[in-house]
Amino acid sequence: MSCTTILIGKNASYDGSTIIARDDDSGSGRYDPKRLVAVAPKDQPRHYRSVLSHVEIDLPDDPCRYTIAPNVLNNRGILAEAGANEHNVAMSATETIAVNERVLGADPMVELKPAHGEPGDEDYRPEQPGGIGEEDIITLVLPYVKTAREGVARLGELLETYGTYESNGVIISDVDEIWYVETIGGHHWIARRVPDDCYATIPNQLGIDDFDLADAFGRQREYMCSADLREFMVRHHLDRTMGAPVASGGRHAHSAGFGSASAGTGAHSARRVAVASARTNAGSAAANGQDDQIAALVAALPRHFNPRKAFGATTPKDHIYNTPRAWYMQRHLNPSEDWDSSAARYTPESDGIPWCRVPEDKVTLEDVDFLLSSHFEGTPYDPYGTKGTPETRHRYRPIGVNRTGHMVALQIRPYAPACNRTVMWVSFGSGPFTTIAPFYANVDDTPAYLRDTTPEVSTGNLYWTNRLIAVIADAHWYETNSAINGYIEQVRAFGHQLVERTDERIIEDGYAEENTGDVRAAAEVLEKANGETGEYLREHTAKLLNSVLYTSSNLMHNSFAMSDRWA
């Protein structure tokens, strides 16, 4: 598994923006070069065929313009990974997650089945395409939606129609909302809106830990799901809700759902009676009466349940690979809590770390960049640190790892005009050795320094230059860290200055007027700003490479202080 996600609701962010961000990490031992490109409507396919699953889908004839950060190599398809369209809808896809065997038994993944034999053979079986996956999702959804909710609905329809061959989390946002979608088996899905005053952390696990079925099948203010989710849960016995345990007169009692014991015990007992009765009746009912019994069981489902427990999977490996990342992100954003003592409620190996919570302070882009580049700084688990022991320093998988291809934080700003509302804060390569820089999404082209990444190593583009810096500096962390931190500070400061200057230019040139209408009108100004960022990165990243190369050259194991003297 790979990738780490953090989502910041608009009332939890420092400026009222919605912010969605994800590290795109390749599998162990593989490194995927990345680039930043704009896709024009004429370049969007009208008939789509997946490289990995061979599924074929006819697409609408009215795509919009969008900007993405895909892989350079096309051997596994487009893999757009992160992007934003001209309607200021953003997506990040996907966060790899896992569902349990009961879900997979009830709704298997839709996997490609190659053809068997040759046409005309008695045992010939034609190829059966698989479903959609990470390769496809942004390309199939982002060019066709104008709000995040529309994106959820379109993705849900695709999942129900074509299925998927993998378990994924997908983020879709606009200026008002952030939605997080999780696939449940081959064709089912759930989605939850991130509360405006909260952040959410997702580290390669099925994360949603509370779901309101009444809302999902009612007004859909905060929750959405596949149309038959309740029947699916009932038919395959997936609900595990028992209510919250409380002490009652020396005996163990249960409350209903998420209510208090005093208010909920009767309701929970009634639900148990209804479920038992419905199941008894269902077992003895004739075949033509089973639908009524299923309906009775559906009615007996609790309003709230925990999808992480119903659908998710937990193994000891999670405590090494996944849960420590959620623990560290929440430790940083809610620092006044006890995270480190023996009495701490949540530890790096806790399975019950909340999916979302209210931060103690407004969350900045610098917080996001730090967290998605982090390696457990300030704890005994930092591989570059001095605390703990050699064992603890390599006990858990860091967030910022060697195989990060890019991190993209998509910021949609309510105070900016529609034409320049979305900014993609992009970094390429391993997070601890680089930083984010801003690129406006509403453009026709992107800077060559990020657009023209080569498949092979080259210092002519940002991705490979950052990769070289990381490999050289890793072995000499303390000696090169000052130069890297200086670079991070310079790039971030330049980025904020450029965004403010460009926003002012947009207003001065009249693109912010409500009657302008055409969001494309400002593209030339935005492309010029992106070009400035590209040139700034080219100059300063090259300087950083020179610095870490010089410092590390002096620290080589075959170095020798005495040198020849020449007149």
XYZ file of C-alpha atoms in Angstrom, residues 193-415:
223
model
C -18.549 15.108 3.825
C -15.654 16.402 5.913
C -17.176 18.651 8.615
C -16.265 22.274 7.914
C -14.504 22.734 11.256
C -12.535 19.478 11.054
C -9.557 17.892 9.405
C -9.454 14.239 8.375
C -6.458 11.893 8.244
C -6.290 8.761 6.071
C -3.232 6.439 6.132
C -4.038 3.530 3.770
C -6.940 2.224 5.831
C -10.678 2.339 5.378
C -11.125 5.412 7.520
C -14.742 6.563 7.879
C -15.760 5.640 11.423
C -19.322 6.995 11.566
C -22.041 6.813 8.934
C -25.609 8.144 9.099
C -27.850 5.908 6.990
C -30.880 8.124 7.523
C -29.081 11.098 6.004
C -27.557 9.025 3.181
C -31.033 7.809 2.150
C -32.656 11.137 2.946
C -31.382 14.681 2.454
C -27.744 13.638 1.866
C -26.402 16.650 3.671
C -23.334 14.857 5.027
C -23.484 11.272 3.704
C -24.044 9.463 0.396
C -23.762 5.807 -0.640
C -24.666 3.189 -3.209
C -28.407 2.727 -3.660
C -28.605 -0.771 -2.163
C -26.111 -0.384 0.690
C -28.633 -1.252 3.412
C -29.828 -4.398 1.653
C -26.218 -5.340 0.947
C -25.371 -5.022 4.649
C -28.395 -7.045 5.724
C -28.072 -9.865 3.198
C -24.414 -10.412 4.087
C -24.573 -9.695 7.844
C -22.059 -6.830 7.677
C -23.436 -4.605 10.442
C -21.535 -5.115 13.709
C -23.172 -2.327 15.720
C -23.644 -3.257 19.361
C -24.041 0.158 20.948
C -21.688 1.747 23.459
C -20.976 -0.404 26.555
C -21.704 1.184 29.924
C -21.754 -0.006 33.530
C -25.281 -0.447 34.889
C -25.918 -1.795 38.363
C -22.900 -4.057 38.210
C -24.089 -5.608 34.952
C -22.952 -4.924 31.381
C -25.536 -2.931 29.435
C -25.605 -1.384 25.985
C -26.896 1.895 24.648
C -28.435 2.372 21.255
C -26.133 3.556 18.537
C -24.255 6.604 19.723
C -26.768 7.739 22.371
C -26.445 7.657 26.148
C -27.290 4.536 28.113
C -30.265 6.094 29.818
C -31.766 7.294 26.569
C -30.778 4.408 24.374
C -30.967 1.077 26.203
C -34.643 0.580 25.412
C -34.187 1.493 21.761
C -31.235 -0.864 21.448
C -33.205 -3.684 23.063
C -36.105 -3.005 20.715
C -33.750 -3.167 17.765
C -32.349 -6.515 18.951
C -35.876 -7.904 19.286
C -36.834 -6.614 15.834
C -33.712 -8.081 14.231
C -34.148 -11.448 15.959
C -37.805 -11.585 15.010
C -37.159 -10.615 11.393
C -34.374 -13.177 11.046
C -36.542 -15.914 12.564
C -39.377 -15.067 10.234
C -37.010 -14.804 7.286
C -35.643 -18.240 7.977
C -39.095 -19.808 7.859
C -40.623 -17.633 5.160
C -41.423 -18.879 1.692
C -39.192 -17.656 -1.101
C -41.741 -15.098 -2.282
C -41.842 -13.531 1.149
C -38.126 -13.007 1.653
C -38.126 -9.470 0.268
C -40.509 -8.420 3.039
C -38.226 -9.964 5.625
C -35.185 -8.223 4.154
C -37.129 -4.978 4.329
C -37.841 -5.641 8.006
C -34.148 -6.240 8.689
C -33.251 -3.068 6.789
C -35.694 -1.115 8.925
C -34.017 -2.542 12.024
C -30.569 -1.300 11.046
C -29.240 1.435 13.328
C -29.220 4.967 11.997
C -25.476 5.195 12.695
C -22.876 2.495 12.238
C -19.080 2.338 12.029
C -17.965 1.512 8.444
C -14.394 0.949 9.597
C -15.602 -1.974 11.718
C -18.252 -3.197 9.287
C -16.227 -3.056 6.078
C -12.583 -2.472 7.026
C -9.685 -4.805 7.668
C -7.242 -4.709 10.572
C -3.988 -6.657 10.774
C -0.829 -6.363 12.904
C 0.901 -4.824 9.887
C -1.403 -1.792 10.192
C 0.364 -0.940 13.451
C 3.655 -0.685 11.599
C 2.550 0.817 8.329
C -0.688 2.752 8.795
C -1.869 3.795 12.250
C 1.383 5.589 13.236
C 0.820 8.085 10.421
C -2.664 9.060 11.618
C -1.321 9.264 15.176
C 1.465 11.657 14.176
C -0.746 13.964 12.083
C -3.285 14.302 14.883
C -0.516 14.664 17.468
C 0.714 17.699 15.532
C -2.696 19.351 15.068
C -3.984 18.634 18.594
C -0.753 18.939 20.595
C -2.271 19.659 24.002
C -3.538 16.086 24.291
C -1.464 13.288 25.759
C -0.019 11.320 22.868
C 3.184 9.931 24.340
C 2.731 8.702 27.899
C 1.746 5.200 28.950
C -1.713 6.600 29.744
C -2.248 8.158 26.293
C -5.651 7.462 24.776
C -4.159 6.989 21.324
C -0.750 5.511 20.534
C 0.953 4.853 17.189
C -0.623 1.388 17.234
C -4.204 2.347 18.129
C -6.920 1.094 15.786
C -9.512 3.599 16.991
C -7.846 6.890 16.020
C -10.697 9.143 14.802
C -11.162 9.765 11.104
C -11.753 13.471 11.657
C -11.521 15.966 14.495
C -11.397 19.698 15.242
C -7.822 21.094 15.284
C -6.606 23.314 18.110
C -5.466 26.020 15.671
C -6.341 26.875 12.099
C -4.416 24.632 9.716
C -2.017 26.222 7.210
C -0.472 25.027 3.980
C 2.809 24.851 5.855
C 1.189 22.429 8.318
C 0.029 20.283 5.422
C 3.444 20.326 3.757
C 5.203 19.504 7.029
C 2.866 16.636 7.870
C 2.948 14.987 4.460
C 6.755 15.277 4.477
C 7.177 14.222 8.089
C 9.214 11.399 9.554
C 7.962 11.507 13.162
C 10.101 14.501 14.150
C 10.376 14.985 17.901
C 9.630 11.342 18.704
C 11.726 8.196 19.226
C 10.496 7.015 15.821
C 12.341 9.572 13.649
C 14.790 7.738 11.313
C 16.922 10.900 11.235
C 16.554 11.620 14.941
C 18.608 11.017 18.080
C 15.829 10.019 20.469
C 14.992 6.424 21.211
C 17.069 3.518 19.941
C 18.174 2.224 16.539
C 15.160 -0.091 16.677
C 12.554 2.569 17.508
C 13.939 4.929 14.866
C 13.010 2.405 12.190
C 9.940 0.844 13.817
C 7.249 2.618 11.793
C 6.783 3.682 8.193
C 7.365 7.464 7.928
C 4.869 9.677 6.123
C 7.521 11.289 3.922
C 9.226 8.255 2.358
C 11.855 7.730 -0.317
C 9.294 6.631 -2.927
C 6.987 9.645 -2.816
C 6.402 10.749 -6.387
C 4.641 13.965 -5.555
C 2.498 15.757 -3.018
C -0.279 18.004 -4.284
C -2.335 20.212 -1.963
C -5.379 21.591 -3.796
C -6.531 24.881 -2.276
C -9.878 26.352 -3.368
C -10.188 29.899 -2.040
C -13.608 31.492 -1.361
C -12.256 35.048 -1.475
